PDB file of C-alpha atoms in Angstrom:
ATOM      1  CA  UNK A   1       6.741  19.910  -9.864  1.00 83.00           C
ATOM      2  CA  UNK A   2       6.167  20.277  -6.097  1.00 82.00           C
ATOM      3  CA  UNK A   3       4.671  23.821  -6.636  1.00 83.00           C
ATOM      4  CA  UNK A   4       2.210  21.879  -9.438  1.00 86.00           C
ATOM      5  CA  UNK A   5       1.292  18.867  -7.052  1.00 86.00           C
ATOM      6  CA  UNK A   6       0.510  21.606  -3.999  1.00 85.00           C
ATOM      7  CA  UNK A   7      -1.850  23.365  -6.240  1.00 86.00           C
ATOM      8  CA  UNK A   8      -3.941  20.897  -7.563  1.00 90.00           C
ATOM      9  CA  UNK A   9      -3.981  18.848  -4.635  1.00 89.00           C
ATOM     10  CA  UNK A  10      -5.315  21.677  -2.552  1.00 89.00           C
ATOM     11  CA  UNK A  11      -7.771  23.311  -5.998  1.00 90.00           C
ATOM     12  CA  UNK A  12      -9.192  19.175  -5.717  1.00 91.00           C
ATOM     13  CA  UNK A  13      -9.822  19.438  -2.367  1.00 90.00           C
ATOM     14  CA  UNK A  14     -11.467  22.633  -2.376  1.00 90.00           C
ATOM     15  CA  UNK A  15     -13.672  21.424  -5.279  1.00 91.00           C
ATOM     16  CA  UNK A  16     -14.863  18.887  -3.162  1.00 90.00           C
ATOM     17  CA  UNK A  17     -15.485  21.190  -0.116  1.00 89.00           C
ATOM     18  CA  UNK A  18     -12.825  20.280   2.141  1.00 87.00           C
ATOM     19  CA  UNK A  19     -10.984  23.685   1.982  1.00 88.00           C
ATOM     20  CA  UNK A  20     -12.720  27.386   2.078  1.00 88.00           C
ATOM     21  CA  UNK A  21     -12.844  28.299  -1.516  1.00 86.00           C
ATOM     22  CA  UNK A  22     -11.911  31.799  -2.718  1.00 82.00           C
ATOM     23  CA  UNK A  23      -8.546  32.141  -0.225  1.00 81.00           C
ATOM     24  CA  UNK A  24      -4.990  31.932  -0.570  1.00 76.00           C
ATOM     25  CA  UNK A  25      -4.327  29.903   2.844  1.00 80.00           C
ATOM     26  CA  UNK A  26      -6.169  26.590   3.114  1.00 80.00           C
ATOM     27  CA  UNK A  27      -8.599  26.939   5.712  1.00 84.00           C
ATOM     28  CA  UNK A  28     -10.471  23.664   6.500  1.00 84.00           C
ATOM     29  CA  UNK A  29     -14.106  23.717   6.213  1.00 85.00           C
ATOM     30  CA  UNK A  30     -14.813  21.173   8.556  1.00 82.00           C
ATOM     31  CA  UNK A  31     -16.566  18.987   5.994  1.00 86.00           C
ATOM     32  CA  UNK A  32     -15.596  15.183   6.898  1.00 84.00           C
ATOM     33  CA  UNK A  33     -17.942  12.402   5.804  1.00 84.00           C
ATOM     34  CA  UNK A  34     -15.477  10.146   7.656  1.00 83.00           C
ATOM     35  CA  UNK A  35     -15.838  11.990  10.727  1.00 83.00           C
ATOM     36  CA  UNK A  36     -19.158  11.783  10.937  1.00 81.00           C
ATOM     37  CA  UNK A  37     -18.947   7.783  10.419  1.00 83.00           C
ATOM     38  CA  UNK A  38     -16.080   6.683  12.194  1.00 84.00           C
ATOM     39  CA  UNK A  39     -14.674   9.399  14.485  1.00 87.00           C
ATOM     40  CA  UNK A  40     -11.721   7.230  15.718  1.00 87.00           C
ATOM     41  CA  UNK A  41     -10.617   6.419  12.337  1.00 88.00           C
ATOM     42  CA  UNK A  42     -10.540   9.481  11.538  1.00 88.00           C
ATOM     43  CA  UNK A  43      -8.334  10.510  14.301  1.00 90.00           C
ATOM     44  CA  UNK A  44      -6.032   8.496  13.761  1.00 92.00           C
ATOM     45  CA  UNK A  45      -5.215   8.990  10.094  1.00 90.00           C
ATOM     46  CA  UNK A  46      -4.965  12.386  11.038  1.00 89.00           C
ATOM     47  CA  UNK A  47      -2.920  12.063  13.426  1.00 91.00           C
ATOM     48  CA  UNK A  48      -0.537   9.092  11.675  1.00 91.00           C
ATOM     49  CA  UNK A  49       0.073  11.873   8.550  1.00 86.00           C
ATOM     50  CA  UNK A  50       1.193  14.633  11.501  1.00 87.00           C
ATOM     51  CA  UNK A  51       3.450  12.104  13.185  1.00 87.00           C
ATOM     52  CA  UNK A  52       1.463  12.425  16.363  1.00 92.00           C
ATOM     53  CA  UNK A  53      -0.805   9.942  18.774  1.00 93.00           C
ATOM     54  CA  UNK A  54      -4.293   9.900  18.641  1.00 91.00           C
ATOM     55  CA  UNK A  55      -5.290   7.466  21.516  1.00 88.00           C
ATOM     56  CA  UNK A  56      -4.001   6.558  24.847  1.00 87.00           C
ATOM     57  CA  UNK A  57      -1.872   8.711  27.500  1.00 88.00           C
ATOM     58  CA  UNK A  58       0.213   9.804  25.056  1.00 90.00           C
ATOM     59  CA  UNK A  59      -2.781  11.556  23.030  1.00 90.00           C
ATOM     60  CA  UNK A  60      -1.838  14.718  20.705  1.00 90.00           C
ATOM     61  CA  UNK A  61       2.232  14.365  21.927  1.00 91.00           C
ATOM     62  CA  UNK A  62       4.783  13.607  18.741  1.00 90.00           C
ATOM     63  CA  UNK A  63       5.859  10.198  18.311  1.00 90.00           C
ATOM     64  CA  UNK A  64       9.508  10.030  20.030  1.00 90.00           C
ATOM     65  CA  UNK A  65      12.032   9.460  18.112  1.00 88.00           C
ATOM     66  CA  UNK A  66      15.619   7.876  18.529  1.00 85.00           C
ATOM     67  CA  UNK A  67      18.653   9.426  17.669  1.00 78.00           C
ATOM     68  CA  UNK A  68      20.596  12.777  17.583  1.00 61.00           C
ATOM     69  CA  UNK A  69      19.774  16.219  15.288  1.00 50.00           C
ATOM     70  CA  UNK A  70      15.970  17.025  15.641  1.00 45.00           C
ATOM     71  CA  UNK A  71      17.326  20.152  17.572  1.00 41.00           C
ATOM     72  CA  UNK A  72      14.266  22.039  19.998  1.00 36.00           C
ATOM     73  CA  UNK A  73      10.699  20.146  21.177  1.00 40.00           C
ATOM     74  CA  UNK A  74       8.338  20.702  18.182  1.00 40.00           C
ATOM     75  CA  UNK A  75      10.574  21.191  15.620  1.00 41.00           C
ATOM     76  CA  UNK A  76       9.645  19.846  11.958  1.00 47.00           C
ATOM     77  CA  UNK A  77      12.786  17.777  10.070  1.00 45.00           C
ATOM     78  CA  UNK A  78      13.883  19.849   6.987  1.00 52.00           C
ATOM     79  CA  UNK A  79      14.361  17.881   3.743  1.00 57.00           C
ATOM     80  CA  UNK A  80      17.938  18.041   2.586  1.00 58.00           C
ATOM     81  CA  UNK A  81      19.414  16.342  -0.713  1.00 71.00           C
ATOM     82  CA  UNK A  82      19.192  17.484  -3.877  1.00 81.00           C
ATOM     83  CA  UNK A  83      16.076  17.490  -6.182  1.00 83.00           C
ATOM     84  CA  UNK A  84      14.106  17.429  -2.838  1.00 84.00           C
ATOM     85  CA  UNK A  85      11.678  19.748  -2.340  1.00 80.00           C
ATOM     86  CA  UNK A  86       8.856  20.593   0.077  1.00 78.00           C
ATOM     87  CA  UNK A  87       5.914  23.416  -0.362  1.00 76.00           C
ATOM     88  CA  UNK A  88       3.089  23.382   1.785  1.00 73.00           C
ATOM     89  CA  UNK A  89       3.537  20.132   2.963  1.00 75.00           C
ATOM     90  CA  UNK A  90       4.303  18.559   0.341  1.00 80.00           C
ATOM     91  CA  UNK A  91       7.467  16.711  -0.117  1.00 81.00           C
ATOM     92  CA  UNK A  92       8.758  15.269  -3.529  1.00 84.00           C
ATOM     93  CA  UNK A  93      12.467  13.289  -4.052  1.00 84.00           C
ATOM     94  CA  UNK A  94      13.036  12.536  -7.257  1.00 85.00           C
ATOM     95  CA  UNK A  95      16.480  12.313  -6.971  1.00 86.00           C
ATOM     96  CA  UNK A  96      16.405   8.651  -8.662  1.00 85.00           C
ATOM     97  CA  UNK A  97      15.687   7.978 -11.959  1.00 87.00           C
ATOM     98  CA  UNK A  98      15.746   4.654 -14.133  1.00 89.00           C
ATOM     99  CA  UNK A  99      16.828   4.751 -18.041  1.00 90.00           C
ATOM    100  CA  UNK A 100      14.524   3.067 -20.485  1.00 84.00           C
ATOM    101  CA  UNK A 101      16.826   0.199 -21.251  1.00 89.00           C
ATOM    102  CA  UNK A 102      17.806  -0.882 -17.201  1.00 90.00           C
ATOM    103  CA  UNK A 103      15.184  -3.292 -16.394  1.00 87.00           C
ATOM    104  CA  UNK A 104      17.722  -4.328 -13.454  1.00 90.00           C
ATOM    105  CA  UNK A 105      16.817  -0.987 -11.767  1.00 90.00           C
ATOM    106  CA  UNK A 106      13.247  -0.933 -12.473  1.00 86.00           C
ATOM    107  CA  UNK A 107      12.333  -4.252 -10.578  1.00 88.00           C
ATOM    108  CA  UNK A 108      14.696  -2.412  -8.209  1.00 88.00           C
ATOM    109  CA  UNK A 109      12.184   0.593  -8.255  1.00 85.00           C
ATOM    110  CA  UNK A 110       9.150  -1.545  -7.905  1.00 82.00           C
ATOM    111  CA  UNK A 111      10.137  -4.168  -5.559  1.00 85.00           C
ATOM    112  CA  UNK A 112      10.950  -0.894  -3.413  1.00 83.00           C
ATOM    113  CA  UNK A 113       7.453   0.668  -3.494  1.00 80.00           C
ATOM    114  CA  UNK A 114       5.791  -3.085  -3.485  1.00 80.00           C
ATOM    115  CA  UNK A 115       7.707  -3.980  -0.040  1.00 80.00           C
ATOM    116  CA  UNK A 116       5.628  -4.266   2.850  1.00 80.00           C
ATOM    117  CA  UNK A 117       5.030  -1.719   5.368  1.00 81.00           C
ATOM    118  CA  UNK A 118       6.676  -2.958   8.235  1.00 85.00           C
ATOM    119  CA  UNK A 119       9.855  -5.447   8.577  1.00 86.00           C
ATOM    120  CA  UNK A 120       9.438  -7.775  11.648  1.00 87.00           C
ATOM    121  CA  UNK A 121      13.186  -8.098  12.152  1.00 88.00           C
ATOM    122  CA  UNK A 122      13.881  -4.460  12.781  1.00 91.00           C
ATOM    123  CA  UNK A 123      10.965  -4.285  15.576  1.00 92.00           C
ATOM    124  CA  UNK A 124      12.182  -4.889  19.284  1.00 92.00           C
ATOM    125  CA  UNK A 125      10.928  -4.520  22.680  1.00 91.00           C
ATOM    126  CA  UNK A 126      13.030  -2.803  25.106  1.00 90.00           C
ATOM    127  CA  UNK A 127      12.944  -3.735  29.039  1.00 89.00           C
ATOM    128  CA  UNK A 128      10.437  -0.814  29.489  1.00 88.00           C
ATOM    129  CA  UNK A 129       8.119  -2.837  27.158  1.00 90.00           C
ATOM    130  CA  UNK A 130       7.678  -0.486  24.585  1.00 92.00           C
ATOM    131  CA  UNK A 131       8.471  -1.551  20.938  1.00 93.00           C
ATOM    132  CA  UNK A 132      11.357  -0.357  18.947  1.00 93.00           C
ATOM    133  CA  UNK A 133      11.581   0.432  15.023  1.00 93.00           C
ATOM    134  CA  UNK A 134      15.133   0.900  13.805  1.00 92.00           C
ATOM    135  CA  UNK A 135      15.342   2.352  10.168  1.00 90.00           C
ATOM    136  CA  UNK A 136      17.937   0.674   8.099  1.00 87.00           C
ATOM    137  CA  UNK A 137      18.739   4.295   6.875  1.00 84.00           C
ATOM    138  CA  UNK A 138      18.974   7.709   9.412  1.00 85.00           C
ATOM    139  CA  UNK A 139      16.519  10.666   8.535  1.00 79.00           C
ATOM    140  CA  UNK A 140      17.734  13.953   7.406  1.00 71.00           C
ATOM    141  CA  UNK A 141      17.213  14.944  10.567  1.00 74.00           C
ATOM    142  CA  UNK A 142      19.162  12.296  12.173  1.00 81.00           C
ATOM    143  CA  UNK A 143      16.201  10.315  13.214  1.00 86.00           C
ATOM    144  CA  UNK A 144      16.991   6.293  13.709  1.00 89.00           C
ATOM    145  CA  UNK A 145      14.149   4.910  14.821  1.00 91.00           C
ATOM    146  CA  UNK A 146      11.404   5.602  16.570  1.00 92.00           C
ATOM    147  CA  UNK A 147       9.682   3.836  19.977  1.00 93.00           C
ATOM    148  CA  UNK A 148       6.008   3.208  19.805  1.00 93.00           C
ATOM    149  CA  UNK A 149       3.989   1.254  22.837  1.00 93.00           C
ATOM    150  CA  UNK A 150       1.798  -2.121  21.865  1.00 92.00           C
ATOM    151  CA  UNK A 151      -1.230   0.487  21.819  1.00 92.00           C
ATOM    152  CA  UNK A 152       0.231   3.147  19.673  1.00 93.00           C
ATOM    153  CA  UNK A 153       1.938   0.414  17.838  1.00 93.00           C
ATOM    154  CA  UNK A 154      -1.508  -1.110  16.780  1.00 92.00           C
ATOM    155  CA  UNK A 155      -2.835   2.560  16.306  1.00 93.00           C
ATOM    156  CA  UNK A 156      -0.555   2.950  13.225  1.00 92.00           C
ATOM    157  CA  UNK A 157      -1.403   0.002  11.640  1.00 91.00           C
ATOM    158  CA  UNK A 158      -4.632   0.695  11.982  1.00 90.00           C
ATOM    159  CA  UNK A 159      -3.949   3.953   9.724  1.00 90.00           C
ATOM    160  CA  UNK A 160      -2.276   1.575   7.075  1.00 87.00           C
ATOM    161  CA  UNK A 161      -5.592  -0.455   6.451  1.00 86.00           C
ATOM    162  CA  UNK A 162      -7.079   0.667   3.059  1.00 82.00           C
ATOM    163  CA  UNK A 163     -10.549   2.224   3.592  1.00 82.00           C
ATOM    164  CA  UNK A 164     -13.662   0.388   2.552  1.00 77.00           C
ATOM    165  CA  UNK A 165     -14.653   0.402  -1.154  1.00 79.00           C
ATOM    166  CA  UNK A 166     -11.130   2.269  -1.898  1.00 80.00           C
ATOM    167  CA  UNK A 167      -8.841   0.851  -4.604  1.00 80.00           C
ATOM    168  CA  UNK A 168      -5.425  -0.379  -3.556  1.00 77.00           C
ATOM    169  CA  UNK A 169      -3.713   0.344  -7.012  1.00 77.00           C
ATOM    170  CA  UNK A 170      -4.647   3.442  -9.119  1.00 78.00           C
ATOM    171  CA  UNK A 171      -3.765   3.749 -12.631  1.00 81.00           C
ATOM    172  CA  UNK A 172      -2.093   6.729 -13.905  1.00 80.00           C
ATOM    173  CA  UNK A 173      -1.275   8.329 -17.544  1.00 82.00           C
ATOM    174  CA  UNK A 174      -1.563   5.985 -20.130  1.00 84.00           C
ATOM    175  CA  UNK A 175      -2.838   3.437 -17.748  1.00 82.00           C
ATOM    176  CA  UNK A 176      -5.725   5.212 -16.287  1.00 84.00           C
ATOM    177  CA  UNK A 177      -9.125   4.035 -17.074  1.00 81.00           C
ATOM    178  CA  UNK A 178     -10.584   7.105 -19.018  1.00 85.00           C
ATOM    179  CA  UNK A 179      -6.632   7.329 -20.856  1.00 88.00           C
ATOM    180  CA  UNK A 180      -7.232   7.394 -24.794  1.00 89.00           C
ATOM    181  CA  UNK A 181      -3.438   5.893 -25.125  1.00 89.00           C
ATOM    182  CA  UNK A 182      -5.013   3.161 -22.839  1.00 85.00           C
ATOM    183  CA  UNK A 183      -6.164   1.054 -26.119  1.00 84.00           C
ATOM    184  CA  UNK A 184      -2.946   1.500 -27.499  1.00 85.00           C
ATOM    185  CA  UNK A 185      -0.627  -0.160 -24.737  1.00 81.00           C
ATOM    186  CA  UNK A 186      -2.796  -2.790 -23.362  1.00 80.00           C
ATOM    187  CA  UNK A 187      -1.883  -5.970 -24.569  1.00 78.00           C
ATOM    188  CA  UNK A 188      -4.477  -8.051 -26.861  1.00 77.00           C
ATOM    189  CA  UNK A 189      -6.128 -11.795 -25.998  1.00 72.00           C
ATOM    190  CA  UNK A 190      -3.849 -13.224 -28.244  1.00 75.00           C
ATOM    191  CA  UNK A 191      -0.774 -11.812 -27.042  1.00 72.00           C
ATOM    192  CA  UNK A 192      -1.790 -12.705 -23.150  1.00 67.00           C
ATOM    193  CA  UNK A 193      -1.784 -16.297 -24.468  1.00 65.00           C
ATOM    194  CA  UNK A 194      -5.640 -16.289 -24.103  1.00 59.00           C
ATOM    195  CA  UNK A 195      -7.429 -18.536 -27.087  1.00 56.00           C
ATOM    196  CA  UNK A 196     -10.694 -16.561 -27.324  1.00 53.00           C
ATOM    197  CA  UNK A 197     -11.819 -13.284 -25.593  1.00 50.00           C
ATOM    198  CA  UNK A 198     -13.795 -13.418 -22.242  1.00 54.00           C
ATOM    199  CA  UNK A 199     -17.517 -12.639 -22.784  1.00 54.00           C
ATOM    200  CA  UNK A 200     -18.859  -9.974 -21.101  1.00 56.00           C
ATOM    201  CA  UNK A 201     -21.337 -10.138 -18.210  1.00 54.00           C
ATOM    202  CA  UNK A 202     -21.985  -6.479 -18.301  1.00 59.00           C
ATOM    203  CA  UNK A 203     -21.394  -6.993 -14.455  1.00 62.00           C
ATOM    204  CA  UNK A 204     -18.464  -4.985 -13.095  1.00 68.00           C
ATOM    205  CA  UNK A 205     -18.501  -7.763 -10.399  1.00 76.00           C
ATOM    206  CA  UNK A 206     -16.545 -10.929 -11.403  1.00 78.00           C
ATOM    207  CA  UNK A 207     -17.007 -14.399 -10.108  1.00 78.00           C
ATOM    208  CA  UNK A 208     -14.760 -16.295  -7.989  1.00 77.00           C
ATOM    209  CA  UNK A 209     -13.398 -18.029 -10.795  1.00 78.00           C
ATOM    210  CA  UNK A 210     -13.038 -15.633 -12.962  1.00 79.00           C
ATOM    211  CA  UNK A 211     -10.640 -13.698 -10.514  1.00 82.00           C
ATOM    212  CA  UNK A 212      -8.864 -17.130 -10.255  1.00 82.00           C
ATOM    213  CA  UNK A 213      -8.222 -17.744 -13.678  1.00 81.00           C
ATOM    214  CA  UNK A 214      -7.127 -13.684 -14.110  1.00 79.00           C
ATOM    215  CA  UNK A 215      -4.935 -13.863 -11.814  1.00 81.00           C
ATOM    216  CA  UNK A 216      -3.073 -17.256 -11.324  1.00 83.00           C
ATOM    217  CA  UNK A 217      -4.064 -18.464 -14.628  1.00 81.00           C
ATOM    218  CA  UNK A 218      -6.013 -21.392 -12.932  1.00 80.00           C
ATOM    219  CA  UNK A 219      -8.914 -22.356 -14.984  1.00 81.00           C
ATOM    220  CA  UNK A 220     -11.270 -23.342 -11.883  1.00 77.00           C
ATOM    221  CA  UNK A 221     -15.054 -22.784 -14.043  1.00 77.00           C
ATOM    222  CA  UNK A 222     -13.699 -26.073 -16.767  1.00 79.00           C
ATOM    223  CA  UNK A 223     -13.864 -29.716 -15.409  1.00 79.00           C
ATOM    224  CA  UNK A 224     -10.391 -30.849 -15.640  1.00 78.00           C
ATOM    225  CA  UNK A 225     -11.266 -34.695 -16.586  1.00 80.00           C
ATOM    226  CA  UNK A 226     -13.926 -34.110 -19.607  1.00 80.00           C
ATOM    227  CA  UNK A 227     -12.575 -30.417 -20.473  1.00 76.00           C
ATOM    228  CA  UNK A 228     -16.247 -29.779 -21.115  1.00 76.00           C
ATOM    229  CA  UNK A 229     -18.543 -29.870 -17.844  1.00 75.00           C
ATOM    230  CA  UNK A 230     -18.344 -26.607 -16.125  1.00 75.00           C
ATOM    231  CA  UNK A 231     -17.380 -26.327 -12.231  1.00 76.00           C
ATOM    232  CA  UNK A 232     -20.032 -25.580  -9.155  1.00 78.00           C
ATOM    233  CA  UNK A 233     -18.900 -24.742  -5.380  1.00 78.00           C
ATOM    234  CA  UNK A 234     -20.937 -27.767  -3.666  1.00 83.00           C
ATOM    235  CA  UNK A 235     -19.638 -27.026  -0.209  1.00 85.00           C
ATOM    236  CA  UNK A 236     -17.378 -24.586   1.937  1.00 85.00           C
ATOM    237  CA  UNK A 237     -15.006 -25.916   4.268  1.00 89.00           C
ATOM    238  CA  UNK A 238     -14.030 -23.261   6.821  1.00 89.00           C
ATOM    239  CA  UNK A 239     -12.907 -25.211   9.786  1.00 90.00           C
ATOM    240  CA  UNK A 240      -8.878 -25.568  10.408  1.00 88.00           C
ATOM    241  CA  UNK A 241      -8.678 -29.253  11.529  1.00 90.00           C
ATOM    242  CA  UNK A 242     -11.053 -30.819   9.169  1.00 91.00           C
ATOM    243  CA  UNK A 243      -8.850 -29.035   6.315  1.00 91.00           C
ATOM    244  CA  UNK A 244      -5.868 -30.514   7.489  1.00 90.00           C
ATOM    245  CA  UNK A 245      -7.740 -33.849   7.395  1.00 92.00           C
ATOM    246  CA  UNK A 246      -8.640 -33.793   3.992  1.00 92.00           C
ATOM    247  CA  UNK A 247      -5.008 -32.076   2.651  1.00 91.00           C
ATOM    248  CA  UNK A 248      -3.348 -35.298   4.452  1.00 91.00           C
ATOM    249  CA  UNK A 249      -5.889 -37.711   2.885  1.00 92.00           C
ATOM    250  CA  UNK A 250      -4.653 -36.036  -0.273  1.00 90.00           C
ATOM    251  CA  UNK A 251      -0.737 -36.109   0.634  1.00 90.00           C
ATOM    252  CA  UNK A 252      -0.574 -32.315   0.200  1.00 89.00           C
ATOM    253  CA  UNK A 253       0.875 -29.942   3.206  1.00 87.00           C
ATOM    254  CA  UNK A 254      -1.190 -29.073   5.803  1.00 85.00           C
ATOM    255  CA  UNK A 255       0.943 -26.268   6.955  1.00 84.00           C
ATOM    256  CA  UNK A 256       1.060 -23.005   5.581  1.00 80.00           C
ATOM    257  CA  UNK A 257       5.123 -22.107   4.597  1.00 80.00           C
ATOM    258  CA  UNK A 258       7.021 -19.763   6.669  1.00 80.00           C
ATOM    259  CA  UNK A 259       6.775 -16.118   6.190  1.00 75.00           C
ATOM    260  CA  UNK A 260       9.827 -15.028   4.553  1.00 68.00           C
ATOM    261  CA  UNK A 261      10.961 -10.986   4.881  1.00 66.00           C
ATOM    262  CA  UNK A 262       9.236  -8.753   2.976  1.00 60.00           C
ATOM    263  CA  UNK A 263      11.777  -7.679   0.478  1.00 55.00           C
ATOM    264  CA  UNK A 264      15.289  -9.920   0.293  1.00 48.00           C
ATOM    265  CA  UNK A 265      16.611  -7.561  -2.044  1.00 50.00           C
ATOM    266  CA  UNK A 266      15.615  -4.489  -0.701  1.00 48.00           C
ATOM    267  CA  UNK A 267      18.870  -2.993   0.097  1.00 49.00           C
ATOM    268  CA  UNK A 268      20.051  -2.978  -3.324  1.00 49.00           C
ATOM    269  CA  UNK A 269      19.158   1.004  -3.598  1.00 48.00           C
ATOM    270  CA  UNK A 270      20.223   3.157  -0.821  1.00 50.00           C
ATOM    271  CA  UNK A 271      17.064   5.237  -1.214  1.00 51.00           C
ATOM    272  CA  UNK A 272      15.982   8.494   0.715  1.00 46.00           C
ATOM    273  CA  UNK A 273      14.113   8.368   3.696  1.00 44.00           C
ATOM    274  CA  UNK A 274      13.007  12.124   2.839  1.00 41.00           C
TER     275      UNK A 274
END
């Protein structure tokens, strides 16, 4: 499966002229529409995929890591486990799998890739002031955290913000758009609950309430009191204090809720940091 991934990965990218076609080593062409729009981006995606630093003093050095077993300066962790692999740079564990009938472990499974990227309560700052991240698990490699300055810090989140015009969940198999199963699994009107089918704009942009009513079920475009007149935005309130004003005059809250941890039951699986 690893072998599979490699090769396709690197036959797509040649396709698109990323790689020198007609070799057996992939030799970069030097083709980057990125690049040539936003240099610095660029740099540091590239350099948050090679575990490296792209800006500040620390520019081109590894990230430094906490903890005991990386052995020599330079020296790549090797995957360990079993049904781990890794060609070419590509790693795959699929060491976990969840049975048809355990719905338990597949909101496990999802909750797990759905957490968030970083958890606030295992980043510290030391007395040096830079900021440590402890993993709640130790690498193969013995690896237990790693220390980052404010600058680098903000560097890698930078790398974590979704491009413009990219989608943030792809589809794949059955679900994908162009699938011919798709049809087959996707749940009619009437089984969503929905009374009559939506009517098609031919726009593949939807209107604010549209979106609302998709996603939260809030039906925003239908006058609540006559169940007839349709809704209108008649003004946009953007400033913080007159907000509050209003939400008061209404008895609602005023203040946003606290931010709870990402995931609270993320430690159910003792997953591989591989």
């Amino acid at each position: 499966m690893a072998q599979k991934i490699s090769r396709r990965v690197i036959r797509t990218l040649r396709q698109l002229g990323y790689l020198e076609a007609g070799l057996d080593a992939a030799v970069a062409t030097g083709y980057d529409p990125l690049g040539d729009d936003a240099p610095e981006l660029t740099r540091t995606l590239a350099a948050s995929v090679q575990q490296r630093i792209a800006l500040g003093e620390r520019v081109g050095q590894q990230v430094r890591r906490m903890g005991s077993g990386f052995g020599a300066e330079g020296e790549r962790p090797l995957l360990s486990g079993p049904r781990c692999a890794s060609v070419h740079g590509f790693s795959l564990h699929a060491n976990t799998h969840v049975p048809a009938h355990r719905r338990d472990q597949l909101e496990r499974l999802l909750r797990y890739t759905a957490r968030g990227a970083v958890s606030l309560e295992r980043l510290a700052q030391d007395a040096n002031g830079d900021l440590v991240y402890t993993f709640t698990h130790p690498w193969s490699d013995g690896t237990t955290g790693i220390r980052l300055s404010p600058m680098e810090l903000l560097e890698k989140l930078a790398a974590l913000v979704p491009l413009p015009r990219v989608h943030l969940v792809r589809y794949g198999g059955c679900l994908a758009p162009h699938s011919h199963l798709r049809g087959a699994i996707i749940p009619t009107p009437r089984q969503q609950g929905v009374d009559e089918e939506e009517t098609d704009t031919g726009s593949p942009r939807w209107d604010w309430a549209r979106l609302l009513k998709r996603v939260f079920a809030l039906d925003m475009a239908r006058c609540p009191f006559c169940q007839q007149g349709a809704l209108r935005i008649i003004a946009a309130i953007t400033q913080g204090e007159v907000i509050r004003k209003i939400l008061r005059h209404l008895k609602l809250t005023a203040d946003p809720p606290l931010i709870a941890p990402a995931r609270i039951r993320q430690e159910a699986f003792a997953w591989s940091a591989a």
